[in-house]
JSON list of C-alpha atoms in Angstrom, two decimals:
[
{"chain": "L", "resi": 1, "resn": "UNK", "atom": "CA", "xyz": [144.24, 200.44, 59.99]},
{"chain": "L", "resi": 2, "resn": "UNK", "atom": "CA", "xyz": [143.82, 198.71, 63.34]},
{"chain": "L", "resi": 3, "resn": "UNK", "atom": "CA", "xyz": [146.62, 199.08, 65.85]},
{"chain": "L", "resi": 4, "resn": "UNK", "atom": "CA", "xyz": [147.31, 195.34, 65.64]},
{"chain": "L", "resi": 5, "resn": "UNK", "atom": "CA", "xyz": [147.45, 195.23, 61.83]},
{"chain": "L", "resi": 6, "resn": "UNK", "atom": "CA", "xyz": [150.47, 193.43, 60.38]},
{"chain": "L", "resi": 7, "resn": "UNK", "atom": "CA", "xyz": [153.39, 195.70, 59.60]},
{"chain": "L", "resi": 8, "resn": "UNK", "atom": "CA", "xyz": [153.28, 194.93, 55.89]},
{"chain": "L", "resi": 9, "resn": "UNK", "atom": "CA", "xyz": [149.69, 196.20, 55.71]},
{"chain": "L", "resi": 10, "resn": "UNK", "atom": "CA", "xyz": [150.44, 199.53, 57.36]},
{"chain": "L", "resi": 11, "resn": "UNK", "atom": "CA", "xyz": [153.52, 199.95, 55.15]},
{"chain": "L", "resi": 12, "resn": "UNK", "atom": "CA", "xyz": [151.54, 199.10, 52.00]},
{"chain": "L", "resi": 13, "resn": "UNK", "atom": "CA", "xyz": [148.76, 201.50, 52.97]},
{"chain": "L", "resi": 14, "resn": "UNK", "atom": "CA", "xyz": [151.15, 204.36, 53.70]},
{"chain": "L", "resi": 15, "resn": "UNK", "atom": "CA", "xyz": [153.12, 203.75, 50.51]},
{"chain": "L", "resi": 16, "resn": "UNK", "atom": "CA", "xyz": [150.09, 203.76, 48.22]},
{"chain": "L", "resi": 17, "resn": "UNK", "atom": "CA", "xyz": [148.60, 206.77, 49.99]},
{"chain": "L", "resi": 18, "resn": "UNK", "atom": "CA", "xyz": [151.85, 208.60, 49.23]},
{"chain": "L", "resi": 19, "resn": "UNK", "atom": "CA", "xyz": [151.89, 207.72, 45.51]},
{"chain": "L", "resi": 20, "resn": "UNK", "atom": "CA", "xyz": [148.16, 207.42, 44.78]},
{"chain": "L", "resi": 21, "resn": "UNK", "atom": "CA", "xyz": [147.81, 210.47, 42.53]},
{"chain": "L", "resi": 22, "resn": "UNK", "atom": "CA", "xyz": [150.98, 209.74, 40.57]},
{"chain": "L", "resi": 23, "resn": "UNK", "atom": "CA", "xyz": [150.08, 206.07, 40.24]},
{"chain": "L", "resi": 24, "resn": "UNK", "atom": "CA", "xyz": [146.56, 206.81, 39.00]},
{"chain": "L", "resi": 25, "resn": "UNK", "atom": "CA", "xyz": [147.92, 209.32, 36.49]},
{"chain": "L", "resi": 26, "resn": "UNK", "atom": "CA", "xyz": [150.60, 206.91, 35.29]},
{"chain": "L", "resi": 27, "resn": "UNK", "atom": "CA", "xyz": [148.34, 203.87, 35.12]},
{"chain": "L", "resi": 28, "resn": "UNK", "atom": "CA", "xyz": [144.82, 205.16, 34.44]},
{"chain": "L", "resi": 29, "resn": "UNK", "atom": "CA", "xyz": [143.91, 201.80, 32.87]},
{"chain": "L", "resi": 30, "resn": "UNK", "atom": "CA", "xyz": [146.31, 198.87, 33.14]},
{"chain": "L", "resi": 31, "resn": "UNK", "atom": "CA", "xyz": [144.02, 196.87, 30.84]},
{"chain": "L", "resi": 32, "resn": "UNK", "atom": "CA", "xyz": [144.70, 199.18, 27.90]},
{"chain": "L", "resi": 33, "resn": "UNK", "atom": "CA", "xyz": [146.84, 197.35, 25.36]},
{"chain": "L", "resi": 34, "resn": "UNK", "atom": "CA", "xyz": [146.43, 194.11, 27.32]},
{"chain": "L", "resi": 35, "resn": "UNK", "atom": "CA", "xyz": [144.01, 191.94, 25.29]},
{"chain": "L", "resi": 36, "resn": "UNK", "atom": "CA", "xyz": [144.89, 188.78, 27.23]},
{"chain": "L", "resi": 37, "resn": "UNK", "atom": "CA", "xyz": [143.93, 190.35, 30.56]},
{"chain": "L", "resi": 38, "resn": "UNK", "atom": "CA", "xyz": [140.69, 191.64, 29.07]},
{"chain": "L", "resi": 39, "resn": "UNK", "atom": "CA", "xyz": [139.89, 188.19, 27.66]},
{"chain": "L", "resi": 40, "resn": "UNK", "atom": "CA", "xyz": [140.54, 186.58, 31.05]},
{"chain": "L", "resi": 41, "resn": "UNK", "atom": "CA", "xyz": [138.15, 189.05, 32.70]},
{"chain": "L", "resi": 42, "resn": "UNK", "atom": "CA", "xyz": [135.51, 188.14, 30.12]},
{"chain": "L", "resi": 43, "resn": "UNK", "atom": "CA", "xyz": [136.07, 184.45, 30.91]},
{"chain": "L", "resi": 44, "resn": "UNK", "atom": "CA", "xyz": [135.76, 185.24, 34.61]},
{"chain": "L", "resi": 45, "resn": "UNK", "atom": "CA", "xyz": [132.44, 186.98, 33.97]},
{"chain": "L", "resi": 46, "resn": "UNK", "atom": "CA", "xyz": [131.15, 183.93, 32.07]},
{"chain": "L", "resi": 47, "resn": "UNK", "atom": "CA", "xyz": [132.14, 181.70, 34.99]},
{"chain": "L", "resi": 48, "resn": "UNK", "atom": "CA", "xyz": [130.47, 184.00, 37.53]},
{"chain": "L", "resi": 49, "resn": "UNK", "atom": "CA", "xyz": [127.09, 184.14, 35.85]},
{"chain": "L", "resi": 50, "resn": "UNK", "atom": "CA", "xyz": [124.72, 181.52, 37.22]},
{"chain": "L", "resi": 51, "resn": "UNK", "atom": "CA", "xyz": [122.15, 180.54, 34.57]},
{"chain": "L", "resi": 52, "resn": "UNK", "atom": "CA", "xyz": [118.62, 180.96, 35.84]},
{"chain": "L", "resi": 53, "resn": "UNK", "atom": "CA", "xyz": [119.66, 182.58, 39.12]},
{"chain": "L", "resi": 54, "resn": "UNK", "atom": "CA", "xyz": [117.09, 185.23, 40.17]},
{"chain": "L", "resi": 55, "resn": "UNK", "atom": "CA", "xyz": [119.76, 187.49, 41.67]},
{"chain": "L", "resi": 56, "resn": "UNK", "atom": "CA", "xyz": [123.43, 187.73, 40.67]},
{"chain": "L", "resi": 57, "resn": "UNK", "atom": "CA", "xyz": [125.65, 187.84, 43.79]},
{"chain": "L", "resi": 58, "resn": "UNK", "atom": "CA", "xyz": [128.21, 190.66, 43.77]},
{"chain": "L", "resi": 59, "resn": "UNK", "atom": "CA", "xyz": [131.87, 190.16, 42.95]},
{"chain": "L", "resi": 60, "resn": "UNK", "atom": "CA", "xyz": [134.79, 191.88, 44.67]},
{"chain": "L", "resi": 61, "resn": "UNK", "atom": "CA", "xyz": [137.78, 193.53, 43.01]},
{"chain": "L", "resi": 62, "resn": "UNK", "atom": "CA", "xyz": [140.43, 193.09, 45.71]},
{"chain": "L", "resi": 63, "resn": "UNK", "atom": "CA", "xyz": [143.22, 195.63, 45.48]},
{"chain": "L", "resi": 64, "resn": "UNK", "atom": "CA", "xyz": [141.07, 197.80, 43.23]},
{"chain": "L", "resi": 65, "resn": "UNK", "atom": "CA", "xyz": [143.47, 200.77, 43.05]},
{"chain": "L", "resi": 66, "resn": "UNK", "atom": "CA", "xyz": [142.16, 203.51, 40.72]},
{"chain": "L", "resi": 67, "resn": "UNK", "atom": "CA", "xyz": [139.10, 201.38, 39.92]},
{"chain": "L", "resi": 68, "resn": "UNK", "atom": "CA", "xyz": [139.48, 200.56, 36.23]},
{"chain": "L", "resi": 69, "resn": "UNK", "atom": "CA", "xyz": [139.11, 196.78, 36.70]},
{"chain": "L", "resi": 70, "resn": "UNK", "atom": "CA", "xyz": [135.94, 197.29, 38.74]},
{"chain": "L", "resi": 71, "resn": "UNK", "atom": "CA", "xyz": [134.65, 199.59, 36.01]},
{"chain": "L", "resi": 72, "resn": "UNK", "atom": "CA", "xyz": [135.32, 196.99, 33.32]},
{"chain": "L", "resi": 73, "resn": "UNK", "atom": "CA", "xyz": [133.54, 194.25, 35.29]},
{"chain": "L", "resi": 74, "resn": "UNK", "atom": "CA", "xyz": [130.61, 196.62, 35.75]},
{"chain": "L", "resi": 75, "resn": "UNK", "atom": "CA", "xyz": [130.62, 197.31, 32.02]},
{"chain": "L", "resi": 76, "resn": "UNK", "atom": "CA", "xyz": [130.44, 193.57, 31.41]},
{"chain": "L", "resi": 77, "resn": "UNK", "atom": "CA", "xyz": [127.27, 193.40, 33.46]},
{"chain": "L", "resi": 78, "resn": "UNK", "atom": "CA", "xyz": [128.40, 192.25, 36.89]},
{"chain": "L", "resi": 79, "resn": "UNK", "atom": "CA", "xyz": [127.43, 193.83, 40.22]},
{"chain": "L", "resi": 80, "resn": "UNK", "atom": "CA", "xyz": [130.88, 194.68, 41.58]},
{"chain": "L", "resi": 81, "resn": "UNK", "atom": "CA", "xyz": [132.58, 196.64, 44.33]},
{"chain": "L", "resi": 82, "resn": "UNK", "atom": "CA", "xyz": [136.24, 197.44, 44.93]},
{"chain": "L", "resi": 83, "resn": "UNK", "atom": "CA", "xyz": [138.33, 196.96, 48.08]},
{"chain": "L", "resi": 84, "resn": "UNK", "atom": "CA", "xyz": [141.70, 198.59, 48.60]},
{"chain": "L", "resi": 85, "resn": "UNK", "atom": "CA", "xyz": [143.99, 199.05, 51.59]},
{"chain": "L", "resi": 86, "resn": "UNK", "atom": "CA", "xyz": [144.76, 202.67, 50.64]},
{"chain": "L", "resi": 87, "resn": "UNK", "atom": "CA", "xyz": [142.14, 205.30, 51.60]},
{"chain": "L", "resi": 88, "resn": "UNK", "atom": "CA", "xyz": [143.64, 207.68, 49.06]},
{"chain": "L", "resi": 89, "resn": "UNK", "atom": "CA", "xyz": [143.30, 205.12, 46.28]},
{"chain": "L", "resi": 90, "resn": "UNK", "atom": "CA", "xyz": [139.70, 204.50, 47.31]},
{"chain": "L", "resi": 91, "resn": "UNK", "atom": "CA", "xyz": [138.98, 208.23, 47.17]},
{"chain": "L", "resi": 92, "resn": "UNK", "atom": "CA", "xyz": [140.47, 208.47, 43.67]},
{"chain": "L", "resi": 93, "resn": "UNK", "atom": "CA", "xyz": [138.48, 205.44, 42.49]},
{"chain": "L", "resi": 94, "resn": "UNK", "atom": "CA", "xyz": [135.24, 206.91, 43.83]},
{"chain": "L", "resi": 95, "resn": "UNK", "atom": "CA", "xyz": [135.98, 210.19, 42.04]},
{"chain": "L", "resi": 96, "resn": "UNK", "atom": "CA", "xyz": [136.80, 208.47, 38.74]},
{"chain": "L", "resi": 97, "resn": "UNK", "atom": "CA", "xyz": [133.85, 206.04, 38.91]},
{"chain": "L", "resi": 98, "resn": "UNK", "atom": "CA", "xyz": [131.12, 207.72, 40.97]},
{"chain": "L", "resi": 99, "resn": "UNK", "atom": "CA", "xyz": [128.53, 205.09, 40.08]},
{"chain": "L", "resi": 100, "resn": "UNK", "atom": "CA", "xyz": [130.50, 202.25, 41.71]},
{"chain": "L", "resi": 101, "resn": "UNK", "atom": "CA", "xyz": [131.25, 201.29, 45.31]},
{"chain": "L", "resi": 102, "resn": "UNK", "atom": "CA", "xyz": [134.77, 201.27, 46.71]},
{"chain": "L", "resi": 103, "resn": "UNK", "atom": "CA", "xyz": [135.75, 200.49, 50.30]},
{"chain": "L", "resi": 104, "resn": "UNK", "atom": "CA", "xyz": [138.89, 200.58, 52.42]},
{"chain": "L", "resi": 105, "resn": "UNK", "atom": "CA", "xyz": [139.76, 197.09, 53.56]},
{"chain": "L", "resi": 106, "resn": "UNK", "atom": "CA", "xyz": [142.34, 194.33, 53.71]},
{"chain": "L", "resi": 107, "resn": "UNK", "atom": "CA", "xyz": [142.31, 190.99, 51.93]},
{"chain": "L", "resi": 108, "resn": "UNK", "atom": "CA", "xyz": [143.67, 189.40, 55.11]},
{"chain": "L", "resi": 109, "resn": "UNK", "atom": "CA", "xyz": [140.39, 190.14, 56.95]},
{"chain": "L", "resi": 110, "resn": "UNK", "atom": "CA", "xyz": [137.53, 190.99, 54.61]},
{"chain": "L", "resi": 111, "resn": "UNK", "atom": "CA", "xyz": [134.59, 192.72, 56.26]},
{"chain": "L", "resi": 112, "resn": "UNK", "atom": "CA", "xyz": [132.09, 190.36, 54.62]},
{"chain": "L", "resi": 113, "resn": "UNK", "atom": "CA", "xyz": [129.82, 187.55, 55.81]},
{"chain": "L", "resi": 114, "resn": "UNK", "atom": "CA", "xyz": [130.61, 183.97, 54.87]},
{"chain": "L", "resi": 115, "resn": "UNK", "atom": "CA", "xyz": [129.64, 182.77, 51.38]},
{"chain": "L", "resi": 116, "resn": "UNK", "atom": "CA", "xyz": [128.31, 186.04, 50.01]},
{"chain": "L", "resi": 117, "resn": "UNK", "atom": "CA", "xyz": [130.46, 186.70, 46.91]},
{"chain": "L", "resi": 118, "resn": "UNK", "atom": "CA", "xyz": [129.84, 185.44, 43.42]},
{"chain": "L", "resi": 119, "resn": "UNK", "atom": "CA", "xyz": [133.52, 185.84, 42.57]},
{"chain": "L", "resi": 120, "resn": "UNK", "atom": "CA", "xyz": [136.81, 187.56, 43.38]},
{"chain": "L", "resi": 121, "resn": "UNK", "atom": "CA", "xyz": [139.30, 189.29, 41.09]},
{"chain": "L", "resi": 122, "resn": "UNK", "atom": "CA", "xyz": [142.72, 190.16, 42.52]},
{"chain": "L", "resi": 123, "resn": "UNK", "atom": "CA", "xyz": [145.02, 191.50, 39.81]},
{"chain": "L", "resi": 124, "resn": "UNK", "atom": "CA", "xyz": [148.52, 192.39, 41.05]},
{"chain": "L", "resi": 125, "resn": "UNK", "atom": "CA", "xyz": [147.47, 192.76, 44.68]},
{"chain": "L", "resi": 126, "resn": "UNK", "atom": "CA", "xyz": [148.77, 189.55, 46.27]},
{"chain": "L", "resi": 127, "resn": "UNK", "atom": "CA", "xyz": [152.23, 190.73, 45.13]},
{"chain": "L", "resi": 128, "resn": "UNK", "atom": "CA", "xyz": [152.51, 192.78, 48.34]},
{"chain": "L", "resi": 129, "resn": "UNK", "atom": "CA", "xyz": [151.57, 189.91, 50.67]},
{"chain": "L", "resi": 130, "resn": "UNK", "atom": "CA", "xyz": [154.46, 188.09, 52.41]},
{"chain": "L", "resi": 131, "resn": "UNK", "atom": "CA", "xyz": [154.63, 184.32, 52.12]},
{"chain": "L", "resi": 132, "resn": "UNK", "atom": "CA", "xyz": [153.59, 183.71, 55.73]},
{"chain": "L", "resi": 133, "resn": "UNK", "atom": "CA", "xyz": [150.40, 185.77, 55.29]},
{"chain": "L", "resi": 134, "resn": "UNK", "atom": "CA", "xyz": [149.34, 184.35, 51.93]},
{"chain": "L", "resi": 135, "resn": "UNK", "atom": "CA", "xyz": [147.57, 181.29, 53.43]},
{"chain": "L", "resi": 136, "resn": "UNK", "atom": "CA", "xyz": [145.28, 183.54, 55.48]},
{"chain": "L", "resi": 137, "resn": "UNK", "atom": "CA", "xyz": [144.44, 185.57, 52.37]},
{"chain": "L", "resi": 138, "resn": "UNK", "atom": "CA", "xyz": [143.42, 182.48, 50.43]},
{"chain": "L", "resi": 139, "resn": "UNK", "atom": "CA", "xyz": [141.48, 181.22, 53.45]},
{"chain": "L", "resi": 140, "resn": "UNK", "atom": "CA", "xyz": [139.56, 184.51, 53.46]},
{"chain": "L", "resi": 141, "resn": "UNK", "atom": "CA", "xyz": [138.80, 184.12, 49.76]},
{"chain": "L", "resi": 142, "resn": "UNK", "atom": "CA", "xyz": [137.45, 180.64, 50.43]},
{"chain": "L", "resi": 143, "resn": "UNK", "atom": "CA", "xyz": [135.37, 181.89, 53.37]},
{"chain": "L", "resi": 144, "resn": "UNK", "atom": "CA", "xyz": [133.57, 184.69, 51.52]},
{"chain": "L", "resi": 145, "resn": "UNK", "atom": "CA", "xyz": [133.02, 182.91, 48.19]},
{"chain": "L", "resi": 146, "resn": "UNK", "atom": "CA", "xyz": [129.79, 181.11, 47.46]},
{"chain": "L", "resi": 147, "resn": "UNK", "atom": "CA", "xyz": [130.15, 177.44, 46.49]},
{"chain": "L", "resi": 148, "resn": "UNK", "atom": "CA", "xyz": [131.08, 177.25, 42.82]},
{"chain": "L", "resi": 149, "resn": "UNK", "atom": "CA", "xyz": [132.25, 180.89, 42.66]},
{"chain": "L", "resi": 150, "resn": "UNK", "atom": "CA", "xyz": [135.49, 181.65, 40.78]},
{"chain": "L", "resi": 151, "resn": "UNK", "atom": "CA", "xyz": [138.58, 183.64, 41.68]},
{"chain": "L", "resi": 152, "resn": "UNK", "atom": "CA", "xyz": [140.97, 185.20, 39.16]},
{"chain": "L", "resi": 153, "resn": "UNK", "atom": "CA", "xyz": [144.49, 186.08, 40.31]},
{"chain": "L", "resi": 154, "resn": "UNK", "atom": "CA", "xyz": [147.14, 188.00, 38.38]},
{"chain": "L", "resi": 155, "resn": "UNK", "atom": "CA", "xyz": [150.72, 188.40, 39.59]},
{"chain": "L", "resi": 156, "resn": "UNK", "atom": "CA", "xyz": [154.32, 188.83, 38.50]},
{"chain": "L", "resi": 157, "resn": "UNK", "atom": "CA", "xyz": [156.06, 185.51, 38.03]},
{"chain": "L", "resi": 158, "resn": "UNK", "atom": "CA", "xyz": [159.37, 183.93, 37.07]},
{"chain": "L", "resi": 159, "resn": "UNK", "atom": "CA", "xyz": [161.38, 180.72, 37.13]},
{"chain": "L", "resi": 160, "resn": "UNK", "atom": "CA", "xyz": [161.57, 180.95, 40.93]},
{"chain": "L", "resi": 161, "resn": "UNK", "atom": "CA", "xyz": [160.05, 182.96, 43.76]},
{"chain": "L", "resi": 162, "resn": "UNK", "atom": "CA", "xyz": [161.64, 186.31, 44.59]},
{"chain": "L", "resi": 163, "resn": "UNK", "atom": "CA", "xyz": [161.31, 189.49, 46.64]},
{"chain": "L", "resi": 164, "resn": "UNK", "atom": "CA", "xyz": [162.17, 193.17, 46.25]},
{"chain": "L", "resi": 165, "resn": "UNK", "atom": "CA", "xyz": [161.66, 196.18, 48.53]},
{"chain": "L", "resi": 166, "resn": "UNK", "atom": "CA", "xyz": [161.26, 199.63, 46.97]},
{"chain": "L", "resi": 167, "resn": "UNK", "atom": "CA", "xyz": [162.05, 202.71, 49.02]},
{"chain": "L", "resi": 168, "resn": "UNK", "atom": "CA", "xyz": [161.14, 205.27, 46.35]},
{"chain": "L", "resi": 169, "resn": "UNK", "atom": "CA", "xyz": [158.59, 205.50, 43.55]},
{"chain": "L", "resi": 170, "resn": "UNK", "atom": "CA", "xyz": [157.27, 208.44, 41.57]},
{"chain": "L", "resi": 171, "resn": "UNK", "atom": "CA", "xyz": [159.73, 210.58, 43.51]},
{"chain": "L", "resi": 172, "resn": "UNK", "atom": "CA", "xyz": [158.14, 209.77, 46.89]},
{"chain": "L", "resi": 173, "resn": "UNK", "atom": "CA", "xyz": [159.75, 207.79, 49.72]},
{"chain": "L", "resi": 174, "resn": "UNK", "atom": "CA", "xyz": [157.94, 204.51, 50.35]},
{"chain": "L", "resi": 175, "resn": "UNK", "atom": "CA", "xyz": [158.50, 201.12, 51.96]},
{"chain": "L", "resi": 176, "resn": "UNK", "atom": "CA", "xyz": [156.81, 198.65, 49.67]},
{"chain": "L", "resi": 177, "resn": "UNK", "atom": "CA", "xyz": [157.56, 194.95, 49.27]},
{"chain": "L", "resi": 178, "resn": "UNK", "atom": "CA", "xyz": [157.00, 193.12, 46.00]},
{"chain": "L", "resi": 179, "resn": "UNK", "atom": "CA", "xyz": [156.87, 189.33, 45.76]},
{"chain": "L", "resi": 180, "resn": "UNK", "atom": "CA", "xyz": [156.95, 187.40, 42.51]},
{"chain": "L", "resi": 181, "resn": "UNK", "atom": "CA", "xyz": [156.00, 183.74, 42.58]},
{"chain": "L", "resi": 182, "resn": "UNK", "atom": "CA", "xyz": [155.81, 180.80, 40.23]},
{"chain": "L", "resi": 183, "resn": "UNK", "atom": "CA", "xyz": [152.35, 179.62, 39.18]},
{"chain": "L", "resi": 184, "resn": "UNK", "atom": "CA", "xyz": [153.04, 176.35, 41.01]},
{"chain": "L", "resi": 185, "resn": "UNK", "atom": "CA", "xyz": [153.66, 178.20, 44.28]},
{"chain": "L", "resi": 186, "resn": "UNK", "atom": "CA", "xyz": [150.41, 180.15, 44.10]},
{"chain": "L", "resi": 187, "resn": "UNK", "atom": "CA", "xyz": [148.42, 177.18, 42.80]},
{"chain": "L", "resi": 188, "resn": "UNK", "atom": "CA", "xyz": [149.61, 175.10, 45.76]},
{"chain": "L", "resi": 189, "resn": "UNK", "atom": "CA", "xyz": [148.43, 177.83, 48.15]},
{"chain": "L", "resi": 190, "resn": "UNK", "atom": "CA", "xyz": [145.01, 177.97, 46.53]},
{"chain": "L", "resi": 191, "resn": "UNK", "atom": "CA", "xyz": [144.67, 174.20, 46.69]},
{"chain": "L", "resi": 192, "resn": "UNK", "atom": "CA", "xyz": [145.67, 174.11, 50.35]},
{"chain": "L", "resi": 193, "resn": "UNK", "atom": "CA", "xyz": [142.95, 176.68, 51.07]},
{"chain": "L", "resi": 194, "resn": "UNK", "atom": "CA", "xyz": [140.36, 174.41, 49.46]},
{"chain": "L", "resi": 195, "resn": "UNK", "atom": "CA", "xyz": [140.08, 176.21, 46.12]},
{"chain": "L", "resi": 196, "resn": "UNK", "atom": "CA", "xyz": [140.22, 174.10, 42.97]},
{"chain": "L", "resi": 197, "resn": "UNK", "atom": "CA", "xyz": [142.39, 175.20, 40.07]},
{"chain": "L", "resi": 198, "resn": "UNK", "atom": "CA", "xyz": [140.55, 175.75, 36.78]},
{"chain": "L", "resi": 199, "resn": "UNK", "atom": "CA", "xyz": [143.24, 177.18, 34.48]},
{"chain": "L", "resi": 200, "resn": "UNK", "atom": "CA", "xyz": [146.65, 178.81, 34.45]},
{"chain": "L", "resi": 201, "resn": "UNK", "atom": "CA", "xyz": [148.04, 181.26, 31.88]},
{"chain": "L", "resi": 202, "resn": "UNK", "atom": "CA", "xyz": [151.55, 182.68, 31.59]},
{"chain": "L", "resi": 203, "resn": "UNK", "atom": "CA", "xyz": [152.49, 185.52, 29.26]},
{"chain": "L", "resi": 204, "resn": "UNK", "atom": "CA", "xyz": [155.90, 186.96, 28.52]},
{"chain": "L", "resi": 205, "resn": "UNK", "atom": "CA", "xyz": [156.92, 190.48, 29.66]},
{"chain": "L", "resi": 206, "resn": "UNK", "atom": "CA", "xyz": [155.71, 193.34, 27.48]},
{"chain": "L", "resi": 207, "resn": "UNK", "atom": "CA", "xyz": [157.21, 196.79, 27.08]},
{"chain": "L", "resi": 208, "resn": "UNK", "atom": "CA", "xyz": [159.06, 197.79, 30.25]},
{"chain": "L", "resi": 209, "resn": "UNK", "atom": "CA", "xyz": [157.88, 194.79, 32.27]},
{"chain": "L", "resi": 210, "resn": "UNK", "atom": "CA", "xyz": [160.71, 192.78, 33.83]},
{"chain": "L", "resi": 211, "resn": "UNK", "atom": "CA", "xyz": [158.80, 189.66, 34.84]},
{"chain": "L", "resi": 212, "resn": "UNK", "atom": "CA", "xyz": [156.31, 187.34, 33.12]},
{"chain": "L", "resi": 213, "resn": "UNK", "atom": "CA", "xyz": [152.69, 187.70, 34.15]},
{"chain": "L", "resi": 214, "resn": "UNK", "atom": "CA", "xyz": [150.86, 184.69, 35.55]},
{"chain": "L", "resi": 215, "resn": "UNK", "atom": "CA", "xyz": [147.10, 184.30, 35.85]},
{"chain": "L", "resi": 216, "resn": "UNK", "atom": "CA", "xyz": [145.27, 181.58, 37.75]},
{"chain": "L", "resi": 217, "resn": "UNK", "atom": "CA", "xyz": [141.56, 180.81, 37.61]},
{"chain": "L", "resi": 218, "resn": "UNK", "atom": "CA", "xyz": [140.24, 178.75, 40.49]},
{"chain": "L", "resi": 219, "resn": "UNK", "atom": "CA", "xyz": [136.88, 178.16, 42.14]},
{"chain": "L", "resi": 220, "resn": "UNK", "atom": "CA", "xyz": [135.37, 177.17, 45.45]},
{"chain": "L", "resi": 221, "resn": "UNK", "atom": "CA", "xyz": [133.96, 173.66, 45.08]},
{"chain": "L", "resi": 222, "resn": "UNK", "atom": "CA", "xyz": [130.22, 173.48, 44.82]},
{"chain": "L", "resi": 223, "resn": "UNK", "atom": "CA", "xyz": [127.92, 171.26, 46.90]},
{"chain": "L", "resi": 224, "resn": "UNK", "atom": "CA", "xyz": [128.12, 167.51, 46.47]},
{"chain": "L", "resi": 225, "resn": "UNK", "atom": "CA", "xyz": [126.62, 166.41, 43.17]},
{"chain": "L", "resi": 226, "resn": "UNK", "atom": "CA", "xyz": [126.78, 169.90, 41.63]}
]
C-alpha cells in the first residue's frame, strides 16, 4: 500500500493477510449452496455480452478473495481478472486458479484506464468501505466501465445502516470494519455516481448468516440513442 493510503485500506489489507489461509479454507466457494447468487452471476454475464462485438472486453472481480467468483465467471465464458487489497489473498487465488489473473489493488483507485471494462462484480467487498469513501469507489467504477457495461454488487443489508468492528477472527487479531447498508442507501450512491439501477434483489439470511443479503444490478449509461 502507498504511504498515503487511507487507514481503512491498510487495516483491511493487514487483516485479510493475517486470516487469508483460514478464510480460504473456511470459504473455498461462497457460491456453493447459493443458487440465487449463481443465477445473478449468470444474469450479469448475459448483460455483459455484447452481441456482434468482435472482442469481449474483460470484466473485473473486485475484492476477489480466494478467486472462486472469478473462476465461475471464467467458466461462464467471460474474460475476467480479480483484484484484491490483500497480497496474501491474491497469492492464494493464483495458486488455486493458475489459469486466471489476479492483482493487488484497491477499489478506491483502480489501476485501469478509463472505459476499459465490460463489467464489474463486487460481492461482499464494499462492506469494508466507510461511508465517506463509498462515493469515490462508485466514481471509480463509473470511470473504468465502458458505456452500457453492468455492475453487480452484493452486500449485507438490514432495515437500517449499521457498523461493526471485529478485532479477532479465525483466532487471529485483526482490525476489520464491516458496514451493512439498506439497498436504498447503496442505490442512491450508485445513482449519484452516474450509474443507472437495473434491478435489486433481497434474500433472507441463511444458515449462520445474521443479516439479509442485498444485490444490486446497475449499468453505466450508454451513448445517446443507444
